[in-house]
Amino acid sequence: MKKEILIATHNAHKKEEIQQILGEKFKVTSLTDYDIHDEIVEDGHTFHANALIKAQYCFNKTGKPSLGDDSGLVVDALDGRPGIYSARYAGNHDFSKNMAKVLAELKDQQNRKAYFVTVMCLVDESGENYFEGRVYGDLTQEIRGEQGFGYDPIFVPDHYQMTFAEMKAEDKNKISHRKKAIEKFLDFMK
Ligand code: ITT
Protein backbone atom coordinates (compact mmCIF):
# COMPACT_ATOMS: atom_id res chain seq x y z
CA MET A 1 0.00 0.00 0.00
CA LYS A 2 1.15 3.55 -0.72
CA LYS A 3 2.38 5.54 2.26
CA GLU A 4 0.38 8.72 2.77
CA ILE A 5 1.99 12.08 3.56
CA LEU A 6 -0.26 14.99 4.45
CA ILE A 7 1.17 18.37 3.47
CA ALA A 8 0.08 21.26 5.71
CA THR A 9 -1.04 23.51 2.85
CA HIS A 10 -3.95 24.39 0.58
CA ASN A 11 -1.49 25.21 -2.16
CA ALA A 12 -2.14 22.66 -4.92
CA HIS A 13 1.16 23.58 -6.59
CA LYS A 14 3.14 22.73 -3.44
CA LYS A 15 1.31 19.40 -3.10
CA GLU A 16 1.94 18.50 -6.75
CA GLU A 17 5.63 19.46 -6.55
CA ILE A 18 6.14 17.17 -3.55
CA GLN A 19 4.11 14.34 -5.14
CA GLN A 20 6.36 14.49 -8.21
CA ILE A 21 9.51 14.38 -6.16
CA LEU A 22 8.35 11.55 -3.88
CA GLY A 23 6.98 9.48 -6.78
CA GLU A 24 4.67 6.48 -7.08
CA LYS A 25 5.29 4.89 -3.69
CA PHE A 26 3.69 7.80 -1.84
CA LYS A 27 0.25 9.31 -1.83
CA VAL A 28 0.54 13.04 -1.13
CA THR A 29 -2.56 14.73 0.29
CA SER A 30 -3.24 18.29 1.47
CA LEU A 31 -5.53 20.08 3.91
CA THR A 32 -7.94 20.62 1.03
CA ASP A 33 -8.38 16.84 0.66
CA TYR A 34 -9.38 16.67 4.34
CA ASP A 35 -11.59 19.74 4.11
CA ILE A 36 -9.66 21.33 6.97
CA HIS A 37 -9.93 25.11 6.64
CA ASP A 38 -8.99 26.28 10.15
CA GLU A 39 -6.43 29.02 10.30
CA ILE A 40 -3.25 27.56 11.75
CA VAL A 41 -1.67 30.28 13.86
CA GLU A 42 2.04 30.39 13.05
CA ASP A 43 3.26 32.23 16.12
CA GLY A 44 6.61 30.48 16.51
CA HIS A 45 9.81 32.52 16.81
CA THR A 46 11.83 30.37 14.41
CA PHE A 47 11.35 28.65 11.05
CA HIS A 48 11.61 25.31 12.89
CA ALA A 49 8.89 26.26 15.38
CA ASN A 50 6.49 27.34 12.63
CA ALA A 51 7.09 24.23 10.52
CA LEU A 52 6.42 22.12 13.62
CA ILE A 53 3.21 24.01 14.47
CA LYS A 54 1.80 23.26 11.00
CA ALA A 55 2.83 19.60 10.95
CA GLN A 56 1.74 18.91 14.53
CA TYR A 57 -1.65 20.48 13.87
CA CYS A 58 -2.28 18.21 10.88
CA PHE A 59 -1.02 15.12 12.65
CA ASN A 60 -3.26 15.79 15.66
CA LYS A 61 -6.28 16.27 13.40
CA THR A 62 -5.78 13.23 11.14
CA GLY A 63 -3.21 10.87 12.65
CA LYS A 64 -1.46 10.81 9.24
CA PRO A 65 2.27 11.50 8.84
CA SER A 66 2.25 15.26 8.26
CA LEU A 67 4.73 17.67 6.71
CA GLY A 68 4.82 21.39 7.54
CA ASP A 69 7.17 23.94 6.02
CA ASP A 70 8.26 27.50 6.59
CA SER A 71 10.50 29.62 4.38
CA GLY A 72 11.94 33.09 4.22
CA LEU A 73 14.75 35.47 3.36
CA VAL A 74 17.48 36.09 5.92
CA VAL A 75 19.57 39.25 5.39
CA ASP A 76 22.98 39.55 7.02
CA ALA A 77 23.09 43.35 7.41
CA LEU A 78 19.53 43.39 8.81
CA ASP A 79 20.30 41.02 11.67
CA GLY A 80 18.41 38.24 9.90
CA ARG A 81 15.28 40.19 8.98
CA PRO A 82 12.80 39.75 7.33
CA GLY A 83 13.27 36.10 8.41
CA ILE A 84 10.08 34.50 9.70
CA TYR A 85 8.24 37.73 8.82
CA SER A 86 9.17 37.49 5.12
CA ALA A 87 5.58 37.10 3.84
CA ARG A 88 4.32 40.18 5.70
CA TYR A 89 7.39 42.42 6.16
CA ALA A 90 5.70 45.57 4.80
CA GLY A 91 2.36 44.25 3.53
CA ASN A 92 0.78 40.79 3.74
CA HIS A 93 2.01 38.89 0.66
CA ASP A 94 2.58 42.26 -1.03
CA PHE A 95 5.84 41.32 -2.74
CA SER A 96 6.54 44.81 -4.16
CA LYS A 97 6.17 46.54 -0.81
CA ASN A 98 8.21 43.87 0.96
CA MET A 99 11.09 44.15 -1.54
CA ALA A 100 10.96 47.94 -1.44
CA LYS A 101 11.32 47.87 2.35
CA VAL A 102 14.34 45.56 2.22
CA LEU A 103 16.02 47.67 -0.49
CA ALA A 104 15.34 50.88 1.46
CA GLU A 105 16.83 49.40 4.61
CA LEU A 106 19.92 48.33 2.65
CA LYS A 107 20.44 51.75 1.05
CA ASP A 108 24.16 52.63 1.15
CA GLN A 109 24.89 49.21 2.67
CA GLN A 110 27.92 47.42 1.19
CA ASN A 111 27.18 44.05 2.78
CA ARG A 112 24.34 42.65 0.66
CA LYS A 113 24.67 39.01 1.69
CA ALA A 114 21.48 37.03 2.24
CA TYR A 115 20.08 33.54 2.05
CA PHE A 116 16.75 31.87 1.47
CA VAL A 117 15.89 29.04 3.84
CA THR A 118 13.20 26.37 3.95
CA VAL A 119 12.61 24.24 7.02
CA MET A 120 10.36 21.20 6.69
CA CYS A 121 9.09 19.25 9.67
CA LEU A 122 7.65 15.74 9.49
CA VAL A 123 5.48 14.65 12.41
CA ASP A 124 4.42 11.01 12.67
CA GLU A 125 4.01 8.30 15.33
CA SER A 126 7.76 8.30 15.91
CA GLY A 127 7.99 12.07 16.62
CA GLU A 128 9.48 15.07 14.77
CA ASN A 129 12.14 15.22 12.09
CA TYR A 130 13.47 18.39 10.42
CA PHE A 131 14.91 18.97 6.94
CA GLU A 132 16.57 22.30 6.10
CA GLY A 133 17.71 23.75 2.79
CA ARG A 134 19.51 27.05 2.13
CA VAL A 135 20.69 28.98 -0.90
CA TYR A 136 23.20 31.79 -0.37
CA GLY A 137 23.59 34.91 -2.49
CA ASP A 138 23.55 38.71 -2.68
CA LEU A 139 20.79 41.27 -2.91
CA THR A 140 20.68 43.66 -5.88
CA GLN A 141 20.29 47.44 -5.77
CA GLU A 142 17.08 47.26 -7.80
CA ILE A 143 14.31 44.90 -8.89
CA ARG A 144 15.23 42.66 -11.88
CA GLY A 145 13.09 40.03 -13.66
CA GLU A 146 9.54 38.80 -13.73
CA GLN A 147 9.65 35.08 -12.90
CA GLY A 148 9.00 33.48 -9.54
CA PHE A 149 7.52 35.24 -6.51
CA GLY A 150 8.42 36.92 -3.25
CA TYR A 151 11.96 38.31 -3.11
CA ASP A 152 13.13 36.55 -6.30
CA PRO A 153 13.66 39.85 -8.24
CA ILE A 154 16.28 41.09 -5.75
CA PHE A 155 18.19 37.86 -5.07
CA VAL A 156 21.24 36.71 -7.07
CA PRO A 157 22.40 33.24 -5.98
CA ASP A 158 26.16 32.70 -5.52
CA HIS A 159 28.00 31.84 -8.79
CA TYR A 160 25.21 33.41 -10.93
CA GLN A 161 24.73 36.87 -12.48
CA MET A 162 20.94 36.65 -12.81
CA THR A 163 18.36 37.14 -10.12
CA PHE A 164 16.03 34.22 -9.35
CA ALA A 165 13.32 36.20 -11.18
CA GLU A 166 15.49 36.36 -14.34
CA MET A 167 16.12 32.60 -14.30
CA LYS A 168 13.83 29.94 -15.76
CA ALA A 169 11.71 28.33 -13.05
CA GLU A 170 13.32 24.96 -13.72
CA ASP A 171 16.80 26.42 -13.22
CA LYS A 172 15.83 28.09 -9.94
CA ASN A 173 14.15 24.89 -8.78
CA LYS A 174 17.37 22.91 -9.29
CA ILE A 175 19.30 25.00 -6.76
CA SER A 176 16.64 26.45 -4.49
CA HIS A 177 16.39 26.22 -0.72
CA ARG A 178 13.07 24.37 -1.15
CA LYS A 179 14.64 21.79 -3.46
CA LYS A 180 17.46 21.14 -1.00
CA ALA A 181 15.06 20.64 1.90
CA ILE A 182 12.83 18.31 -0.12
CA GLU A 183 15.86 16.27 -1.16
CA LYS A 184 16.81 15.72 2.47
CA PHE A 185 13.22 14.71 3.23
CA LEU A 186 13.26 12.29 0.29
CA ASP A 187 16.52 10.72 1.48
CA PHE A 188 14.97 10.20 4.90
CA MET A 189 11.86 8.55 3.42
CA LYS A 190 13.84 6.07 1.29
P1 ITT B 1 2.13 29.40 2.96
O1 ITT B 1 2.61 29.55 4.39
O2 ITT B 1 0.67 29.62 2.79
O3 ITT B 1 2.62 28.17 2.29
P2 ITT B 1 3.94 31.58 2.40
O4 ITT B 1 3.95 32.66 1.37
O5 ITT B 1 3.96 32.01 3.84
O6 ITT B 1 2.73 30.63 2.11
P3 ITT B 1 6.57 30.37 2.70
O7 ITT B 1 6.54 30.10 4.14
O8 ITT B 1 7.12 29.30 1.80
O9 ITT B 1 5.14 30.62 2.08
O10 ITT B 1 7.40 31.68 2.42
C1 ITT B 1 7.28 32.86 3.20
C2 ITT B 1 7.73 34.07 2.40
O11 ITT B 1 9.14 33.99 2.15
C3 ITT B 1 7.07 34.19 1.02
O12 ITT B 1 5.84 34.87 1.07
C4 ITT B 1 8.15 34.97 0.26
O13 ITT B 1 8.03 36.35 0.53
C5 ITT B 1 9.45 34.46 0.86
N1 ITT B 1 9.96 33.34 0.05
C6 ITT B 1 9.97 32.01 0.39
N2 ITT B 1 10.47 31.26 -0.59
C7 ITT B 1 10.79 32.12 -1.59
C8 ITT B 1 11.35 31.95 -2.89
O14 ITT B 1 11.64 30.76 -3.38
N3 ITT B 1 11.54 33.04 -3.63
C9 ITT B 1 11.22 34.25 -3.17
N4 ITT B 1 10.69 34.50 -1.98
C10 ITT B 1 10.47 33.45 -1.19
PDB file of C-alpha atoms and ligand atoms in Angstrom:
ATOM      1  CA  MET A   1       0.000   0.000   0.000  1.00  0.00           C
ATOM      2  CA  LYS A   2       1.154   3.546  -0.724  1.00  0.00           C
ATOM      3  CA  LYS A   3       2.378   5.541   2.258  1.00  0.00           C
ATOM      4  CA  GLU A   4       0.385   8.719   2.768  1.00  0.00           C
ATOM      5  CA  ILE A   5       1.988  12.077   3.563  1.00  0.00           C
ATOM      6  CA  LEU A   6      -0.264  14.987   4.453  1.00  0.00           C
ATOM      7  CA  ILE A   7       1.165  18.368   3.467  1.00  0.00           C
ATOM      8  CA  ALA A   8       0.075  21.259   5.708  1.00  0.00           C
ATOM      9  CA  THR A   9      -1.043  23.510   2.849  1.00  0.00           C
ATOM     10  CA  HIS A  10      -3.951  24.388   0.580  1.00  0.00           C
ATOM     11  CA  ASN A  11      -1.487  25.213  -2.157  1.00  0.00           C
ATOM     12  CA  ALA A  12      -2.136  22.657  -4.920  1.00  0.00           C
ATOM     13  CA  HIS A  13       1.158  23.580  -6.586  1.00  0.00           C
ATOM     14  CA  LYS A  14       3.143  22.729  -3.441  1.00  0.00           C
ATOM     15  CA  LYS A  15       1.310  19.399  -3.098  1.00  0.00           C
ATOM     16  CA  GLU A  16       1.937  18.500  -6.750  1.00  0.00           C
ATOM     17  CA  GLU A  17       5.628  19.456  -6.553  1.00  0.00           C
ATOM     18  CA  ILE A  18       6.136  17.175  -3.550  1.00  0.00           C
ATOM     19  CA  GLN A  19       4.111  14.339  -5.138  1.00  0.00           C
ATOM     20  CA  GLN A  20       6.361  14.494  -8.211  1.00  0.00           C
ATOM     21  CA  ILE A  21       9.514  14.377  -6.157  1.00  0.00           C
ATOM     22  CA  LEU A  22       8.353  11.549  -3.884  1.00  0.00           C
ATOM     23  CA  GLY A  23       6.983   9.475  -6.780  1.00  0.00           C
ATOM     24  CA  GLU A  24       4.671   6.476  -7.082  1.00  0.00           C
ATOM     25  CA  LYS A  25       5.294   4.894  -3.687  1.00  0.00           C
ATOM     26  CA  PHE A  26       3.686   7.797  -1.836  1.00  0.00           C
ATOM     27  CA  LYS A  27       0.250   9.314  -1.831  1.00  0.00           C
ATOM     28  CA  VAL A  28       0.543  13.039  -1.126  1.00  0.00           C
ATOM     29  CA  THR A  29      -2.559  14.732   0.293  1.00  0.00           C
ATOM     30  CA  SER A  30      -3.244  18.288   1.465  1.00  0.00           C
ATOM     31  CA  LEU A  31      -5.531  20.082   3.906  1.00  0.00           C
ATOM     32  CA  THR A  32      -7.943  20.624   1.030  1.00  0.00           C
ATOM     33  CA  ASP A  33      -8.378  16.842   0.665  1.00  0.00           C
ATOM     34  CA  TYR A  34      -9.380  16.671   4.340  1.00  0.00           C
ATOM     35  CA  ASP A  35     -11.590  19.740   4.110  1.00  0.00           C
ATOM     36  CA  ILE A  36      -9.655  21.334   6.971  1.00  0.00           C
ATOM     37  CA  HIS A  37      -9.931  25.109   6.641  1.00  0.00           C
ATOM     38  CA  ASP A  38      -8.994  26.276  10.146  1.00  0.00           C
ATOM     39  CA  GLU A  39      -6.431  29.022  10.304  1.00  0.00           C
ATOM     40  CA  ILE A  40      -3.252  27.555  11.752  1.00  0.00           C
ATOM     41  CA  VAL A  41      -1.668  30.284  13.859  1.00  0.00           C
ATOM     42  CA  GLU A  42       2.038  30.394  13.049  1.00  0.00           C
ATOM     43  CA  ASP A  43       3.261  32.226  16.118  1.00  0.00           C
ATOM     44  CA  GLY A  44       6.606  30.484  16.513  1.00  0.00           C
ATOM     45  CA  HIS A  45       9.811  32.525  16.808  1.00  0.00           C
ATOM     46  CA  THR A  46      11.830  30.369  14.409  1.00  0.00           C
ATOM     47  CA  PHE A  47      11.353  28.650  11.055  1.00  0.00           C
ATOM     48  CA  HIS A  48      11.608  25.315  12.888  1.00  0.00           C
ATOM     49  CA  ALA A  49       8.887  26.255  15.380  1.00  0.00           C
ATOM     50  CA  ASN A  50       6.490  27.340  12.632  1.00  0.00           C
ATOM     51  CA  ALA A  51       7.092  24.233  10.522  1.00  0.00           C
ATOM     52  CA  LEU A  52       6.423  22.117  13.624  1.00  0.00           C
ATOM     53  CA  ILE A  53       3.208  24.008  14.465  1.00  0.00           C
ATOM     54  CA  LYS A  54       1.799  23.260  10.995  1.00  0.00           C
ATOM     55  CA  ALA A  55       2.834  19.596  10.947  1.00  0.00           C
ATOM     56  CA  GLN A  56       1.737  18.912  14.526  1.00  0.00           C
ATOM     57  CA  TYR A  57      -1.650  20.478  13.870  1.00  0.00           C
ATOM     58  CA  CYS A  58      -2.275  18.215  10.877  1.00  0.00           C
ATOM     59  CA  PHE A  59      -1.022  15.118  12.648  1.00  0.00           C
ATOM     60  CA  ASN A  60      -3.262  15.792  15.665  1.00  0.00           C
ATOM     61  CA  LYS A  61      -6.278  16.270  13.396  1.00  0.00           C
ATOM     62  CA  THR A  62      -5.781  13.233  11.142  1.00  0.00           C
ATOM     63  CA  GLY A  63      -3.214  10.866  12.649  1.00  0.00           C
ATOM     64  CA  LYS A  64      -1.460  10.805   9.238  1.00  0.00           C
ATOM     65  CA  PRO A  65       2.274  11.497   8.842  1.00  0.00           C
ATOM     66  CA  SER A  66       2.246  15.260   8.259  1.00  0.00           C
ATOM     67  CA  LEU A  67       4.732  17.673   6.712  1.00  0.00           C
ATOM     68  CA  GLY A  68       4.818  21.387   7.538  1.00  0.00           C
ATOM     69  CA  ASP A  69       7.170  23.942   6.021  1.00  0.00           C
ATOM     70  CA  ASP A  70       8.258  27.505   6.592  1.00  0.00           C
ATOM     71  CA  SER A  71      10.505  29.618   4.382  1.00  0.00           C
ATOM     72  CA  GLY A  72      11.937  33.094   4.217  1.00  0.00           C
ATOM     73  CA  LEU A  73      14.748  35.466   3.360  1.00  0.00           C
ATOM     74  CA  VAL A  74      17.482  36.093   5.924  1.00  0.00           C
ATOM     75  CA  VAL A  75      19.571  39.252   5.393  1.00  0.00           C
ATOM     76  CA  ASP A  76      22.981  39.554   7.024  1.00  0.00           C
ATOM     77  CA  ALA A  77      23.090  43.348   7.414  1.00  0.00           C
ATOM     78  CA  LEU A  78      19.526  43.394   8.807  1.00  0.00           C
ATOM     79  CA  ASP A  79      20.304  41.015  11.671  1.00  0.00           C
ATOM     80  CA  GLY A  80      18.413  38.239   9.895  1.00  0.00           C
ATOM     81  CA  ARG A  81      15.278  40.191   8.977  1.00  0.00           C
ATOM     82  CA  PRO A  82      12.795  39.754   7.329  1.00  0.00           C
ATOM     83  CA  GLY A  83      13.271  36.096   8.410  1.00  0.00           C
ATOM     84  CA  ILE A  84      10.077  34.498   9.702  1.00  0.00           C
ATOM     85  CA  TYR A  85       8.244  37.730   8.815  1.00  0.00           C
ATOM     86  CA  SER A  86       9.166  37.491   5.118  1.00  0.00           C
ATOM     87  CA  ALA A  87       5.579  37.104   3.843  1.00  0.00           C
ATOM     88  CA  ARG A  88       4.323  40.180   5.705  1.00  0.00           C
ATOM     89  CA  TYR A  89       7.393  42.417   6.163  1.00  0.00           C
ATOM     90  CA  ALA A  90       5.701  45.573   4.803  1.00  0.00           C
ATOM     91  CA  GLY A  91       2.363  44.246   3.532  1.00  0.00           C
ATOM     92  CA  ASN A  92       0.784  40.786   3.736  1.00  0.00           C
ATOM     93  CA  HIS A  93       2.010  38.886   0.657  1.00  0.00           C
ATOM     94  CA  ASP A  94       2.584  42.263  -1.030  1.00  0.00           C
ATOM     95  CA  PHE A  95       5.841  41.319  -2.743  1.00  0.00           C
ATOM     96  CA  SER A  96       6.541  44.807  -4.162  1.00  0.00           C
ATOM     97  CA  LYS A  97       6.169  46.543  -0.812  1.00  0.00           C
ATOM     98  CA  ASN A  98       8.210  43.872   0.959  1.00  0.00           C
ATOM     99  CA  MET A  99      11.090  44.146  -1.535  1.00  0.00           C
ATOM    100  CA  ALA A 100      10.958  47.939  -1.437  1.00  0.00           C
ATOM    101  CA  LYS A 101      11.318  47.872   2.349  1.00  0.00           C
ATOM    102  CA  VAL A 102      14.337  45.562   2.219  1.00  0.00           C
ATOM    103  CA  LEU A 103      16.021  47.667  -0.495  1.00  0.00           C
ATOM    104  CA  ALA A 104      15.344  50.879   1.456  1.00  0.00           C
ATOM    105  CA  GLU A 105      16.833  49.398   4.614  1.00  0.00           C
ATOM    106  CA  LEU A 106      19.915  48.330   2.647  1.00  0.00           C
ATOM    107  CA  LYS A 107      20.442  51.746   1.054  1.00  0.00           C
ATOM    108  CA  ASP A 108      24.163  52.633   1.153  1.00  0.00           C
ATOM    109  CA  GLN A 109      24.886  49.211   2.673  1.00  0.00           C
ATOM    110  CA  GLN A 110      27.915  47.420   1.187  1.00  0.00           C
ATOM    111  CA  ASN A 111      27.180  44.055   2.776  1.00  0.00           C
ATOM    112  CA  ARG A 112      24.336  42.646   0.665  1.00  0.00           C
ATOM    113  CA  LYS A 113      24.667  39.012   1.691  1.00  0.00           C
ATOM    114  CA  ALA A 114      21.476  37.027   2.235  1.00  0.00           C
ATOM    115  CA  TYR A 115      20.080  33.536   2.055  1.00  0.00           C
ATOM    116  CA  PHE A 116      16.752  31.866   1.465  1.00  0.00           C
ATOM    117  CA  VAL A 117      15.892  29.044   3.844  1.00  0.00           C
ATOM    118  CA  THR A 118      13.202  26.370   3.953  1.00  0.00           C
ATOM    119  CA  VAL A 119      12.612  24.237   7.018  1.00  0.00           C
ATOM    120  CA  MET A 120      10.360  21.204   6.693  1.00  0.00           C
ATOM    121  CA  CYS A 121       9.086  19.247   9.672  1.00  0.00           C
ATOM    122  CA  LEU A 122       7.654  15.745   9.487  1.00  0.00           C
ATOM    123  CA  VAL A 123       5.484  14.646  12.410  1.00  0.00           C
ATOM    124  CA  ASP A 124       4.416  11.013  12.671  1.00  0.00           C
ATOM    125  CA  GLU A 125       4.009   8.303  15.330  1.00  0.00           C
ATOM    126  CA  SER A 126       7.762   8.304  15.910  1.00  0.00           C
ATOM    127  CA  GLY A 127       7.994  12.067  16.620  1.00  0.00           C
ATOM    128  CA  GLU A 128       9.476  15.066  14.772  1.00  0.00           C
ATOM    129  CA  ASN A 129      12.135  15.224  12.092  1.00  0.00           C
ATOM    130  CA  TYR A 130      13.472  18.386  10.423  1.00  0.00           C
ATOM    131  CA  PHE A 131      14.913  18.974   6.941  1.00  0.00           C
ATOM    132  CA  GLU A 132      16.567  22.297   6.104  1.00  0.00           C
ATOM    133  CA  GLY A 133      17.711  23.749   2.788  1.00  0.00           C
ATOM    134  CA  ARG A 134      19.508  27.046   2.133  1.00  0.00           C
ATOM    135  CA  VAL A 135      20.691  28.981  -0.897  1.00  0.00           C
ATOM    136  CA  TYR A 136      23.197  31.791  -0.369  1.00  0.00           C
ATOM    137  CA  GLY A 137      23.587  34.912  -2.487  1.00  0.00           C
ATOM    138  CA  ASP A 138      23.554  38.707  -2.677  1.00  0.00           C
ATOM    139  CA  LEU A 139      20.787  41.271  -2.910  1.00  0.00           C
ATOM    140  CA  THR A 140      20.680  43.655  -5.877  1.00  0.00           C
ATOM    141  CA  GLN A 141      20.293  47.436  -5.771  1.00  0.00           C
ATOM    142  CA  GLU A 142      17.081  47.258  -7.805  1.00  0.00           C
ATOM    143  CA  ILE A 143      14.311  44.897  -8.893  1.00  0.00           C
ATOM    144  CA  ARG A 144      15.226  42.658 -11.885  1.00  0.00           C
ATOM    145  CA  GLY A 145      13.095  40.026 -13.660  1.00  0.00           C
ATOM    146  CA  GLU A 146       9.538  38.796 -13.732  1.00  0.00           C
ATOM    147  CA  GLN A 147       9.650  35.081 -12.898  1.00  0.00           C
ATOM    148  CA  GLY A 148       8.996  33.477  -9.540  1.00  0.00           C
ATOM    149  CA  PHE A 149       7.525  35.238  -6.514  1.00  0.00           C
ATOM    150  CA  GLY A 150       8.416  36.925  -3.247  1.00  0.00           C
ATOM    151  CA  TYR A 151      11.958  38.305  -3.110  1.00  0.00           C
ATOM    152  CA  ASP A 152      13.126  36.548  -6.305  1.00  0.00           C
ATOM    153  CA  PRO A 153      13.659  39.846  -8.244  1.00  0.00           C
ATOM    154  CA  ILE A 154      16.280  41.089  -5.754  1.00  0.00           C
ATOM    155  CA  PHE A 155      18.195  37.864  -5.068  1.00  0.00           C
ATOM    156  CA  VAL A 156      21.240  36.705  -7.071  1.00  0.00           C
ATOM    157  CA  PRO A 157      22.403  33.236  -5.981  1.00  0.00           C
ATOM    158  CA  ASP A 158      26.161  32.700  -5.523  1.00  0.00           C
ATOM    159  CA  HIS A 159      27.996  31.838  -8.790  1.00  0.00           C
ATOM    160  CA  TYR A 160      25.214  33.414 -10.932  1.00  0.00           C
ATOM    161  CA  GLN A 161      24.733  36.869 -12.484  1.00  0.00           C
ATOM    162  CA  MET A 162      20.944  36.651 -12.810  1.00  0.00           C
ATOM    163  CA  THR A 163      18.357  37.141 -10.117  1.00  0.00           C
ATOM    164  CA  PHE A 164      16.032  34.223  -9.346  1.00  0.00           C
ATOM    165  CA  ALA A 165      13.324  36.201 -11.182  1.00  0.00           C
ATOM    166  CA  GLU A 166      15.488  36.356 -14.341  1.00  0.00           C
ATOM    167  CA  MET A 167      16.122  32.596 -14.300  1.00  0.00           C
ATOM    168  CA  LYS A 168      13.835  29.944 -15.765  1.00  0.00           C
ATOM    169  CA  ALA A 169      11.709  28.331 -13.048  1.00  0.00           C
ATOM    170  CA  GLU A 170      13.319  24.956 -13.719  1.00  0.00           C
ATOM    171  CA  ASP A 171      16.798  26.417 -13.223  1.00  0.00           C
ATOM    172  CA  LYS A 172      15.828  28.093  -9.945  1.00  0.00           C
ATOM    173  CA  ASN A 173      14.153  24.893  -8.781  1.00  0.00           C
ATOM    174  CA  LYS A 174      17.371  22.908  -9.289  1.00  0.00           C
ATOM    175  CA  ILE A 175      19.304  25.002  -6.762  1.00  0.00           C
ATOM    176  CA  SER A 176      16.637  26.445  -4.491  1.00  0.00           C
ATOM    177  CA  HIS A 177      16.389  26.220  -0.724  1.00  0.00           C
ATOM    178  CA  ARG A 178      13.073  24.371  -1.147  1.00  0.00           C
ATOM    179  CA  LYS A 179      14.635  21.793  -3.462  1.00  0.00           C
ATOM    180  CA  LYS A 180      17.464  21.139  -1.004  1.00  0.00           C
ATOM    181  CA  ALA A 181      15.057  20.642   1.902  1.00  0.00           C
ATOM    182  CA  ILE A 182      12.826  18.310  -0.122  1.00  0.00           C
ATOM    183  CA  GLU A 183      15.864  16.267  -1.161  1.00  0.00           C
ATOM    184  CA  LYS A 184      16.810  15.716   2.472  1.00  0.00           C
ATOM    185  CA  PHE A 185      13.224  14.713   3.228  1.00  0.00           C
ATOM    186  CA  LEU A 186      13.262  12.290   0.290  1.00  0.00           C
ATOM    187  CA  ASP A 187      16.517  10.716   1.483  1.00  0.00           C
ATOM    188  CA  PHE A 188      14.966  10.203   4.902  1.00  0.00           C
ATOM    189  CA  MET A 189      11.858   8.555   3.420  1.00  0.00           C
ATOM    190  CA  LYS A 190      13.836   6.068   1.290  1.00  0.00           C
TER     191      LYS A 190
HETATM  192  P1  ITT B   1       2.128  29.404   2.960  1.00  0.00           P
HETATM  193  O1  ITT B   1       2.605  29.553   4.390  1.00  0.00           O
HETATM  194  O2  ITT B   1       0.667  29.622   2.794  1.00  0.00           O
HETATM  195  O3  ITT B   1       2.624  28.171   2.285  1.00  0.00           O
HETATM  196  P2  ITT B   1       3.941  31.576   2.402  1.00  0.00           P
HETATM  197  O4  ITT B   1       3.954  32.658   1.375  1.00  0.00           O
HETATM  198  O5  ITT B   1       3.960  32.006   3.836  1.00  0.00           O
HETATM  199  O6  ITT B   1       2.729  30.630   2.107  1.00  0.00           O
HETATM  200  P3  ITT B   1       6.569  30.366   2.696  1.00  0.00           P
HETATM  201  O7  ITT B   1       6.535  30.103   4.143  1.00  0.00           O
HETATM  202  O8  ITT B   1       7.125  29.301   1.800  1.00  0.00           O
HETATM  203  O9  ITT B   1       5.136  30.615   2.075  1.00  0.00           O
HETATM  204  O10 ITT B   1       7.404  31.678   2.415  1.00  0.00           O
HETATM  205  C1  ITT B   1       7.282  32.864   3.197  1.00  0.00           C
HETATM  206  C2  ITT B   1       7.727  34.067   2.399  1.00  0.00           C
HETATM  207  O11 ITT B   1       9.143  33.987   2.148  1.00  0.00           O
HETATM  208  C3  ITT B   1       7.073  34.193   1.020  1.00  0.00           C
HETATM  209  O12 ITT B   1       5.836  34.872   1.068  1.00  0.00           O
HETATM  210  C4  ITT B   1       8.151  34.973   0.261  1.00  0.00           C
HETATM  211  O13 ITT B   1       8.030  36.353   0.529  1.00  0.00           O
HETATM  212  C5  ITT B   1       9.455  34.465   0.865  1.00  0.00           C
HETATM  213  N1  ITT B   1       9.963  33.336   0.046  1.00  0.00           N
HETATM  214  C6  ITT B   1       9.968  32.014   0.393  1.00  0.00           C
HETATM  215  N2  ITT B   1      10.470  31.258  -0.593  1.00  0.00           N
HETATM  216  C7  ITT B   1      10.793  32.117  -1.592  1.00  0.00           C
HETATM  217  C8  ITT B   1      11.346  31.953  -2.889  1.00  0.00           C
HETATM  218  O14 ITT B   1      11.639  30.765  -3.381  1.00  0.00           O
HETATM  219  N3  ITT B   1      11.542  33.044  -3.632  1.00  0.00           N
HETATM  220  C9  ITT B   1      11.218  34.255  -3.175  1.00  0.00           C
HETATM  221  N4  ITT B   1      10.689  34.504  -1.980  1.00  0.00           N
HETATM  222  C10 ITT B   1      10.469  33.446  -1.186  1.00  0.00           C
END
